[in-house]
mmCIF file of C-alpha atoms in Angstrom:
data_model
loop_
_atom_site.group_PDB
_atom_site.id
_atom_site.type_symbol
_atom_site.label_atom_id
_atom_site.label_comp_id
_atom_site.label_asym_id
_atom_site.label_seq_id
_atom_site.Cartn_x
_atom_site.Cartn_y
_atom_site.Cartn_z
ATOM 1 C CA UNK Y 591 127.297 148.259 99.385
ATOM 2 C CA UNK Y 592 125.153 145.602 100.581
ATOM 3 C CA UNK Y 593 125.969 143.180 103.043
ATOM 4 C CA UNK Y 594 124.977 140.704 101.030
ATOM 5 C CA UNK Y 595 127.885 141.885 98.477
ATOM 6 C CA UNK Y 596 130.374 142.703 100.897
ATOM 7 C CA UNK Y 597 129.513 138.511 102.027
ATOM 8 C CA UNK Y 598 130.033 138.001 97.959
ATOM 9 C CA UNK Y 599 133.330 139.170 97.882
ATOM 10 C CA UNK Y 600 134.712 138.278 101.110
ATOM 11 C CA UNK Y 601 133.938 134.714 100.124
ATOM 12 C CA UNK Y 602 135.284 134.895 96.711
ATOM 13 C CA UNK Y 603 138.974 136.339 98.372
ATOM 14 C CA UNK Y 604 138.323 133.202 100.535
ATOM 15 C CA UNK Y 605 138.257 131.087 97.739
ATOM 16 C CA UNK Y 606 140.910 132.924 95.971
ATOM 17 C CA UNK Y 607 143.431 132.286 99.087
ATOM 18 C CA UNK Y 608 142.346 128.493 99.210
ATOM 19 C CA UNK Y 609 142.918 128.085 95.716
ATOM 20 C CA UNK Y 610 146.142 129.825 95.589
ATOM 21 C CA UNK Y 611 147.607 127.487 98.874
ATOM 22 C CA UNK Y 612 146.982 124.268 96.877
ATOM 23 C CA UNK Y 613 151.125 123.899 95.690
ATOM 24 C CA UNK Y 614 152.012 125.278 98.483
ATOM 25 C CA UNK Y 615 150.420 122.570 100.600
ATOM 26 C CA UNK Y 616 151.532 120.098 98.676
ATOM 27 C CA UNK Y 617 155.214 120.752 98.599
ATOM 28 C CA UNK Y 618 155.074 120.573 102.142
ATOM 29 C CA UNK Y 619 153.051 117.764 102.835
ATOM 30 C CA UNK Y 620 155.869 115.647 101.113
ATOM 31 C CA UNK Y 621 158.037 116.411 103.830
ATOM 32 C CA UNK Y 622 155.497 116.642 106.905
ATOM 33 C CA UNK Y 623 152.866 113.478 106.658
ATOM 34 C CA UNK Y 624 149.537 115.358 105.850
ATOM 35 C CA UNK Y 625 147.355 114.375 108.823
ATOM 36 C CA UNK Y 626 150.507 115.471 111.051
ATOM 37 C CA UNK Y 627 150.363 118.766 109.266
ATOM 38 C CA UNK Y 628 146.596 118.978 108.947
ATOM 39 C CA UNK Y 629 146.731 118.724 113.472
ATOM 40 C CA UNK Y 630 149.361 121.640 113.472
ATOM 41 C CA UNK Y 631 147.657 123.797 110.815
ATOM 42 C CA UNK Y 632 143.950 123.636 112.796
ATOM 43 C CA UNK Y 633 144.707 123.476 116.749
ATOM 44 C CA UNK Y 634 146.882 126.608 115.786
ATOM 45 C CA UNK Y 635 144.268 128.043 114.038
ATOM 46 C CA UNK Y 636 142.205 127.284 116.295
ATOM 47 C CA UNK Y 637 144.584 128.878 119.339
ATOM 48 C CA UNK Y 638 144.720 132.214 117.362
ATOM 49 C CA UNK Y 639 141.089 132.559 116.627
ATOM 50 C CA UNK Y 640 140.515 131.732 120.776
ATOM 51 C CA UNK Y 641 143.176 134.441 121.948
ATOM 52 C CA UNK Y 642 140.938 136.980 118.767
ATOM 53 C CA UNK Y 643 138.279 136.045 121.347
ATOM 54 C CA UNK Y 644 140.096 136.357 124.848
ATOM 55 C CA UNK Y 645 141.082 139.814 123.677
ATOM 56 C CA UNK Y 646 138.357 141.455 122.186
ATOM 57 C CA UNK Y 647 135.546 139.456 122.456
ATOM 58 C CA UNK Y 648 135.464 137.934 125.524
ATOM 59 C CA UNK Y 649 131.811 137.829 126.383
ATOM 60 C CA UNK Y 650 131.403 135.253 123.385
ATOM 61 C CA UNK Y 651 132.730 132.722 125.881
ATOM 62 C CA UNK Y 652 129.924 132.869 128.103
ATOM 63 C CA UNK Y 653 127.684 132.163 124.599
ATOM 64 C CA UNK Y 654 128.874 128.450 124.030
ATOM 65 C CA UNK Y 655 125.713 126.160 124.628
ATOM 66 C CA UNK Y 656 125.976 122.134 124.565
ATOM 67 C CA UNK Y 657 124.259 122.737 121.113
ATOM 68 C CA UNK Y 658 126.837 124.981 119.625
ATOM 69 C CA UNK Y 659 129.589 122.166 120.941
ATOM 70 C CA UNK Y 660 127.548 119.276 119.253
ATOM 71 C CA UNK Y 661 127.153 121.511 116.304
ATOM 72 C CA UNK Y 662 130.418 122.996 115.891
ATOM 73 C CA UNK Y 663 131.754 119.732 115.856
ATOM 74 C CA UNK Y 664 129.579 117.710 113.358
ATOM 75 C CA UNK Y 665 130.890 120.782 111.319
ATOM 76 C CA UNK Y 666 134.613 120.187 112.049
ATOM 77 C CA UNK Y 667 133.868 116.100 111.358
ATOM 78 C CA UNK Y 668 133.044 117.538 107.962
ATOM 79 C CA UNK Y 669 135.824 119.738 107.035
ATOM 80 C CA UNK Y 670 138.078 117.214 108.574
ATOM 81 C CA UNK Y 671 136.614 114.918 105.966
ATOM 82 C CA UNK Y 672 137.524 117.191 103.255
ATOM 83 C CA UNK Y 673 140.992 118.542 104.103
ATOM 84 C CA UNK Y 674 141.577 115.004 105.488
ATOM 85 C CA UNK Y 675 141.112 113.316 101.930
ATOM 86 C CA UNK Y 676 142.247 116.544 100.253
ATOM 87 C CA UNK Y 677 145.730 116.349 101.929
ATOM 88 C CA UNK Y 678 145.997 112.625 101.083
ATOM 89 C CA UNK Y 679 144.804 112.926 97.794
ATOM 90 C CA UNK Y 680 147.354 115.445 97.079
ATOM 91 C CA UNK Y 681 150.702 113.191 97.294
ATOM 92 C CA UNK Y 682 148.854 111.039 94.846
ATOM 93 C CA UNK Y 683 147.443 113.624 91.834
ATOM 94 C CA UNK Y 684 148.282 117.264 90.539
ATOM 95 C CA UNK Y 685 147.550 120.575 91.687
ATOM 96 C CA UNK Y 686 144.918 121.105 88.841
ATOM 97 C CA UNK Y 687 143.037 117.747 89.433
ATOM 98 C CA UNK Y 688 143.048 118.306 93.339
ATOM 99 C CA UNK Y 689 141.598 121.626 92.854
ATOM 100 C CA UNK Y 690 138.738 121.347 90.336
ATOM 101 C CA UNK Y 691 137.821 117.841 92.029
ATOM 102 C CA UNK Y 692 137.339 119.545 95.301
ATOM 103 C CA UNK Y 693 135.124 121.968 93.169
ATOM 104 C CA UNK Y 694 132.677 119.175 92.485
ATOM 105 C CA UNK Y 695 131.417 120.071 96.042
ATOM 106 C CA UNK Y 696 129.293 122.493 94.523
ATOM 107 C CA UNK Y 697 127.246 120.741 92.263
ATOM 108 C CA UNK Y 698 126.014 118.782 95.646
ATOM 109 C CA UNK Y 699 125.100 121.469 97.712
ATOM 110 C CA UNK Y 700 121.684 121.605 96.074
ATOM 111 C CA UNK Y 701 121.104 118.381 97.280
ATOM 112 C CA UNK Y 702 121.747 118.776 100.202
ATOM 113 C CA UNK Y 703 119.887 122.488 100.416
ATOM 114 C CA UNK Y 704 116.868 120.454 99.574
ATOM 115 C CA UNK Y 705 116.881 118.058 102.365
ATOM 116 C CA UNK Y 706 118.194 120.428 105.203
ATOM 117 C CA UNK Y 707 116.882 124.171 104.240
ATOM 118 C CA UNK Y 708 113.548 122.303 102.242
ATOM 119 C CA UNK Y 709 114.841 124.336 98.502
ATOM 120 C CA UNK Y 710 113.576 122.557 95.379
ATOM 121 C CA UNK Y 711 115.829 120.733 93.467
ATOM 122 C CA UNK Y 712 114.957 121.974 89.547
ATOM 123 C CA UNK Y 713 115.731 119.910 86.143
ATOM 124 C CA UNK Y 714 118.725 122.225 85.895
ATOM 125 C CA UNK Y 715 120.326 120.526 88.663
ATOM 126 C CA UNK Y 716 120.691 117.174 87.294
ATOM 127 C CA UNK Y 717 121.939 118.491 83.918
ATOM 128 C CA UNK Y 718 124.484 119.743 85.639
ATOM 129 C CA UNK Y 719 124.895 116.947 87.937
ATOM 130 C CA UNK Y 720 125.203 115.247 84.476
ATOM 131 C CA UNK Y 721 127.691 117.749 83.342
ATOM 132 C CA UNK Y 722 130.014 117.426 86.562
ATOM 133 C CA UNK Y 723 130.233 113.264 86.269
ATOM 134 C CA UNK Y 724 131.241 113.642 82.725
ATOM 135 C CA UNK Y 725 133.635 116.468 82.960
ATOM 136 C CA UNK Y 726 135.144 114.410 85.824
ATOM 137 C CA UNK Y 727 135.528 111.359 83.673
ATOM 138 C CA UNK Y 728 137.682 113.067 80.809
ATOM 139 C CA UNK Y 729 139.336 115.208 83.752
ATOM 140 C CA UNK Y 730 141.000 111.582 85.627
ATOM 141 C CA UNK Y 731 141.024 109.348 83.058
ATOM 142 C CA UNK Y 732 142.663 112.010 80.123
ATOM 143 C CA UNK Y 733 141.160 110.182 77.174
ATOM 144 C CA UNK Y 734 142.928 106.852 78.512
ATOM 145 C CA UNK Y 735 141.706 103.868 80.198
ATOM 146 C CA UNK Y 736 139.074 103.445 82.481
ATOM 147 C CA UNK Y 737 141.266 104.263 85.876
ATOM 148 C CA UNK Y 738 140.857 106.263 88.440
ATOM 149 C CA UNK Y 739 144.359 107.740 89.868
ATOM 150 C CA UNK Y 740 143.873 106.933 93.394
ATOM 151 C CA UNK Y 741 144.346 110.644 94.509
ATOM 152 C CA UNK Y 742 140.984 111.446 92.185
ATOM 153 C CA UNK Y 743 139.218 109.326 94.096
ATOM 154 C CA UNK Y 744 140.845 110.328 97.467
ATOM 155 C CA UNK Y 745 140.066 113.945 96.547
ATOM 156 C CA UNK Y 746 136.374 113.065 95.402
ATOM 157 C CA UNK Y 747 135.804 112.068 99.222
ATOM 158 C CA UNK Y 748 137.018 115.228 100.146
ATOM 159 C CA UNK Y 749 134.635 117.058 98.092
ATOM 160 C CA UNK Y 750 131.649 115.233 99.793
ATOM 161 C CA UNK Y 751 132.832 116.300 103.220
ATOM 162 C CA UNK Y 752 133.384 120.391 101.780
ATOM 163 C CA UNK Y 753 129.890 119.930 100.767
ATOM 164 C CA UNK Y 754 128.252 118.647 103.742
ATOM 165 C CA UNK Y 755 130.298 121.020 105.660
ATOM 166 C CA UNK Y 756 128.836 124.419 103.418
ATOM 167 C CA UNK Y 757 125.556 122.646 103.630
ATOM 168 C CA UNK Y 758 125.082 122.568 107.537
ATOM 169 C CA UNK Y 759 126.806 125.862 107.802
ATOM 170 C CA UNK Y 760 124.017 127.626 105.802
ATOM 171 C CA UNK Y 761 122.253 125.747 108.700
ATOM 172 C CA UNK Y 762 123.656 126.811 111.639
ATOM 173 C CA UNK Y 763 125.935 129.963 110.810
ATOM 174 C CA UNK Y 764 122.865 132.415 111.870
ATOM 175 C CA UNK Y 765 122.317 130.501 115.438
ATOM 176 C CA UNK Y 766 125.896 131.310 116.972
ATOM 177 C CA UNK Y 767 128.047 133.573 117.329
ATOM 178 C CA UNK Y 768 130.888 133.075 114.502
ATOM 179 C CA UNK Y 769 134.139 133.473 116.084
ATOM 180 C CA UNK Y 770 133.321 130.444 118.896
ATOM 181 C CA UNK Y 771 131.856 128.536 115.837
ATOM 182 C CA UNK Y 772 134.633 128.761 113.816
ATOM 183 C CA UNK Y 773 136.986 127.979 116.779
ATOM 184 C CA UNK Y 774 135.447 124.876 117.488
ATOM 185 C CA UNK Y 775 135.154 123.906 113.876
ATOM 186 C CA UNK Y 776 139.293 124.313 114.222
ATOM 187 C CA UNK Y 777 139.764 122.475 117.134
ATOM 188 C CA UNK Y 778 138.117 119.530 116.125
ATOM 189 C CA UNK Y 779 139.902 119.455 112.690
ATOM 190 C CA UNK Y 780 143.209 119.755 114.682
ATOM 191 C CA UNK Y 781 142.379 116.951 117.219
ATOM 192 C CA UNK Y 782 141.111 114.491 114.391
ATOM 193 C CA UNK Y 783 143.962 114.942 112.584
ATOM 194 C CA UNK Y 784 146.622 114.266 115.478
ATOM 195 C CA UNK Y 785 144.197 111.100 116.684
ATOM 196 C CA UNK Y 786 144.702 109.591 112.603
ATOM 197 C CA UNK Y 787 148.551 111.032 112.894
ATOM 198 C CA UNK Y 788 149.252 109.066 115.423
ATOM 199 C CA UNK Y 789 147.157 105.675 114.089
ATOM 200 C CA UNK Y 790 148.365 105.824 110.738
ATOM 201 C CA UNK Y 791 151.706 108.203 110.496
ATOM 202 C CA UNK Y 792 155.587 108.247 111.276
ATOM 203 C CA UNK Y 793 157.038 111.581 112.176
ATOM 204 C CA UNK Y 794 159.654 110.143 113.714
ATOM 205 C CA UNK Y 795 161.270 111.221 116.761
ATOM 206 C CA UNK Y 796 161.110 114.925 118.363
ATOM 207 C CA UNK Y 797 164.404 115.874 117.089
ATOM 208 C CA UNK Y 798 163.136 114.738 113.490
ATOM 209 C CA UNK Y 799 159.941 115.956 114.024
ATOM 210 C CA UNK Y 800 161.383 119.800 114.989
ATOM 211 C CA UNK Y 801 164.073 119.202 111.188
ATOM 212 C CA UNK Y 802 160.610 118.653 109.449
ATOM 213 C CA UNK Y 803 158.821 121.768 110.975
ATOM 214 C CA UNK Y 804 161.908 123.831 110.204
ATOM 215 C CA UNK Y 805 162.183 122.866 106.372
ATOM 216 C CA UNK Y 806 161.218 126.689 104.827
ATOM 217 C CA UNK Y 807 158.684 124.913 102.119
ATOM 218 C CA UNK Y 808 156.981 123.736 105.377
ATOM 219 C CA UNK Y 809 157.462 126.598 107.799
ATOM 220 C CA UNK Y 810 156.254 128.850 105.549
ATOM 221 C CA UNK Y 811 152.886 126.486 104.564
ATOM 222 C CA UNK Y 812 152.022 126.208 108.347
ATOM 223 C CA UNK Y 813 152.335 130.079 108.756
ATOM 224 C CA UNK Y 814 149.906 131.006 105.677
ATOM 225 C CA UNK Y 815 147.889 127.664 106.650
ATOM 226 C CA UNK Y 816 147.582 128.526 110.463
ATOM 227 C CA UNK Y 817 146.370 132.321 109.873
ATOM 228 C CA UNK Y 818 144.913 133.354 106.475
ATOM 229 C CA UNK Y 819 143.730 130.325 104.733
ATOM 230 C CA UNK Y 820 142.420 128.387 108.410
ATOM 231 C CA UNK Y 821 141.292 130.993 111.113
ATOM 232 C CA UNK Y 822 140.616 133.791 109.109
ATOM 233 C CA UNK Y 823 139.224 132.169 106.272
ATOM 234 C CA UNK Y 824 136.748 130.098 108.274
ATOM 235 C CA UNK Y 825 135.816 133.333 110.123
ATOM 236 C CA UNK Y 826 135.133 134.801 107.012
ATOM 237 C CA UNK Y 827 132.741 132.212 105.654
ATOM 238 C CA UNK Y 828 131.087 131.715 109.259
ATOM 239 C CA UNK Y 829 130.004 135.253 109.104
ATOM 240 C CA UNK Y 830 129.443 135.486 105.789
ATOM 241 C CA UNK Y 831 126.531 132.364 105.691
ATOM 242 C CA UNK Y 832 124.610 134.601 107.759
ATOM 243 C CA UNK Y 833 123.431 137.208 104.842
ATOM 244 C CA UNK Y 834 123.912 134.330 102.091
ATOM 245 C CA UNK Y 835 122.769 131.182 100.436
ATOM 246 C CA UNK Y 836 124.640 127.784 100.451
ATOM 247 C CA UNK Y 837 123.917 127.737 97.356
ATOM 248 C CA UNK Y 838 124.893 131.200 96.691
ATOM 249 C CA UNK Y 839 128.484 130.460 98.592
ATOM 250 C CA UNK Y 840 129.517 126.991 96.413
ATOM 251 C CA UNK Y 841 129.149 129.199 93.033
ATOM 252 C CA UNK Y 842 131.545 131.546 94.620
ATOM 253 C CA UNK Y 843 133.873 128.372 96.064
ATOM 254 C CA UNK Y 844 133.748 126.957 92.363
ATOM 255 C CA UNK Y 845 136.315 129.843 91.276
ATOM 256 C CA UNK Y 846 138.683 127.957 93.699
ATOM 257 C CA UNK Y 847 139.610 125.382 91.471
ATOM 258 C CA UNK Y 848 140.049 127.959 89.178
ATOM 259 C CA UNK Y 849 142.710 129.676 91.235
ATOM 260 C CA UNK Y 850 144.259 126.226 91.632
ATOM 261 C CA UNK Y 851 144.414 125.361 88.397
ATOM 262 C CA UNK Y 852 146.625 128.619 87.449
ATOM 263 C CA UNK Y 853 148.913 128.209 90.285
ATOM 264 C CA UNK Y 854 149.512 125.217 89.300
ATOM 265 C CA UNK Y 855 150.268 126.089 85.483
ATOM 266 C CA UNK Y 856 152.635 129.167 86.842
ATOM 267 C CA UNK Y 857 154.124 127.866 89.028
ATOM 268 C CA UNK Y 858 154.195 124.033 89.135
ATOM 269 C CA UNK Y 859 154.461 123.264 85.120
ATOM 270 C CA UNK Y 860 151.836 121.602 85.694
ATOM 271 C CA UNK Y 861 149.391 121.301 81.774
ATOM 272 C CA UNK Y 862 146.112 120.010 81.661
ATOM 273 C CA UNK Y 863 145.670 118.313 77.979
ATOM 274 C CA UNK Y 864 142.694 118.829 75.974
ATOM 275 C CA UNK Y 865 140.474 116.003 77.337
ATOM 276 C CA UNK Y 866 141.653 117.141 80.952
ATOM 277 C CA UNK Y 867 141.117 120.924 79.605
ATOM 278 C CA UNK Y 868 137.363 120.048 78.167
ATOM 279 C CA UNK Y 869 136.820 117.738 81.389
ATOM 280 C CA UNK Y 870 137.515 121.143 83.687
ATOM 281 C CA UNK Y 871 135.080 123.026 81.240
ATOM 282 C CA UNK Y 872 132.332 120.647 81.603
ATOM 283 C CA UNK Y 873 132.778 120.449 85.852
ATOM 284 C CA UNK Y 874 132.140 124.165 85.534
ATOM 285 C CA UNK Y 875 129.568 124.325 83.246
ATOM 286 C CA UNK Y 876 127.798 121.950 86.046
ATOM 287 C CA UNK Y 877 128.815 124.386 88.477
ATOM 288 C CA UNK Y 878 127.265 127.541 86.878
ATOM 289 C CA UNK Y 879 124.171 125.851 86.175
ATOM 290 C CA UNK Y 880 123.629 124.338 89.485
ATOM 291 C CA UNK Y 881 123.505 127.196 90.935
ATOM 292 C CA UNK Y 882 122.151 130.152 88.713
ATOM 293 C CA UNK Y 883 119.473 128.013 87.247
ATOM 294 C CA UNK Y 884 118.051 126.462 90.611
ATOM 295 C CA UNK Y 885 115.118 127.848 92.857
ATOM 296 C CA UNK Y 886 114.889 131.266 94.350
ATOM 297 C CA UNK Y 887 116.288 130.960 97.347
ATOM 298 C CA UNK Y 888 116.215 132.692 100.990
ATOM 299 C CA UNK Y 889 118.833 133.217 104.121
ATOM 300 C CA UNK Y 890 118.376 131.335 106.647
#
């Protein structure tokens, strides 16, 4: 097997885990306020992957430049965009919505392939731009009036910052080592999270702080947030972007929403309606066609 597969289907368990954590995170996030638990969830992540690296890796220390710290954190400004808005938006809109919203990311990674890697943008790329806006229309607005539920649009932000974020990865994945990268990417996630905790947030005291923690739903969302779906998943996709396109990575992150979308149907009772169903259709038609029908591409 290829690496180039192995990268495939590493990703695609990535996005399988991320999609799966959506209900999860949002049961707890109505008990812990989201940028409080977005702080917790990175700076541990970011802890763990650090003592992966004090243990076995430890020479990767001495590779941190001033470049990989300036780029490792415009790429944690970017996925604290996304999980920032994400988080939010979830309080405020379903499972299924929060999920194939976020998936919109993928229709502008093109776009942004063009103008940092220099890959055409092709006529199939604005059809399914096209595609995505409408199937996003029926998907918040059901067939009723023109009105966007506030967590939509909340989550819509988010999916700018997951694309910028896969965009400069494809950029700078091959130029550092990935465990440091990834590290950094957690850090600064965790830190800009705390800093808008503590600006726009009440967790109360430390005694209510510690009852909130302790609540199982919570607990239990911190412990799968903290390892699999945070350190090891960002490991995973910082290695992976070596031996694959950006491009090549959002069609695999569009079966996310996917994953979402189910959990939130078996679990959650969560139903989508027909015009929501045909709007999810129509996002991933966009998706699809985005990204098998553009350019040939290269790896960086």
């Amino acid at each position: 097997m290829t690496r180039s597969r192995i990268a495939d289907l590493s990703l695609l368990l990535v996005a399988m885990m991320w999609g799966c954590t959506f209900l999860i995170v949002q049961h707890a996030v109505r008990v812990l306020p989201p940028m409080a638990f977005n702080g917790i969830r990175f700076l541990g992540a970011a802890l763990l992957l650090a003592l992966i690296i004090t243990l076995f890796y430890r020479r990767q220390w001495r590779e941190i430049s001033g470049k990989m710290l300036l780029h490792g954190s415009l790429l944690g400004l970017f996925l604290f965009i996304g999980f920032g808005f994400q988080t939010v938006g979830l309080l405020y809109t379903t499972t299924s919505n929060t999920g194939f919203i976020t998936g919109l990311s993928v229709v502008i990674v093109p776009f942004l392939s063009c103008f940092l890697l220099k890959h055409p943008i092709s006529r199939f790329t604005w059809i399914s731009a096209l595609l995505a806006a409408a199937g996003l229309y029926f998907l918040a607005f059901a067939g009723s009036e023109v009105n966007w539920n506030k967590g939509d649009m909340l989550v819509f932000f988010c999916a700018v910052g997951f694309a910028l974020h896969i965009g400069y990865m494809g950029k700078y994945a091959s130029r550092y080592p990935s465990l440091p990268l990834a590290s950094l990417q957690m850090g600064v996630v965790g830190i800009l999270s705390v800093t808008a905790s503590l600006f726009t947030e009440s967790v109360g005291s430390l005694s209510v702080l510690y009852e909130s923690l302790t609540v199982p739903e919570v607990l239990t969302a911190l412990l799968i947030s903290i390892g699999p779906t945070s350190a090891f998943a960002y490991w995973i996709q910082t290695v992976c972007q070596k031996y694959t396109t950006p491009s090549r990575v959002a069609i695999i992150f569009a079966t996310e929403p996917v994953f979402a979308a189910l959990t939130g149907m078996m679990f959650a009772g969560e139903t989508l309606g027909l015009p929501g169903g045909f709007g999810c259709l129509l996002i991933l038609a966009g998706m699809v066609i985005a990204e098998l029908k553009s350019a040939p591409q290269t790896v960086q």
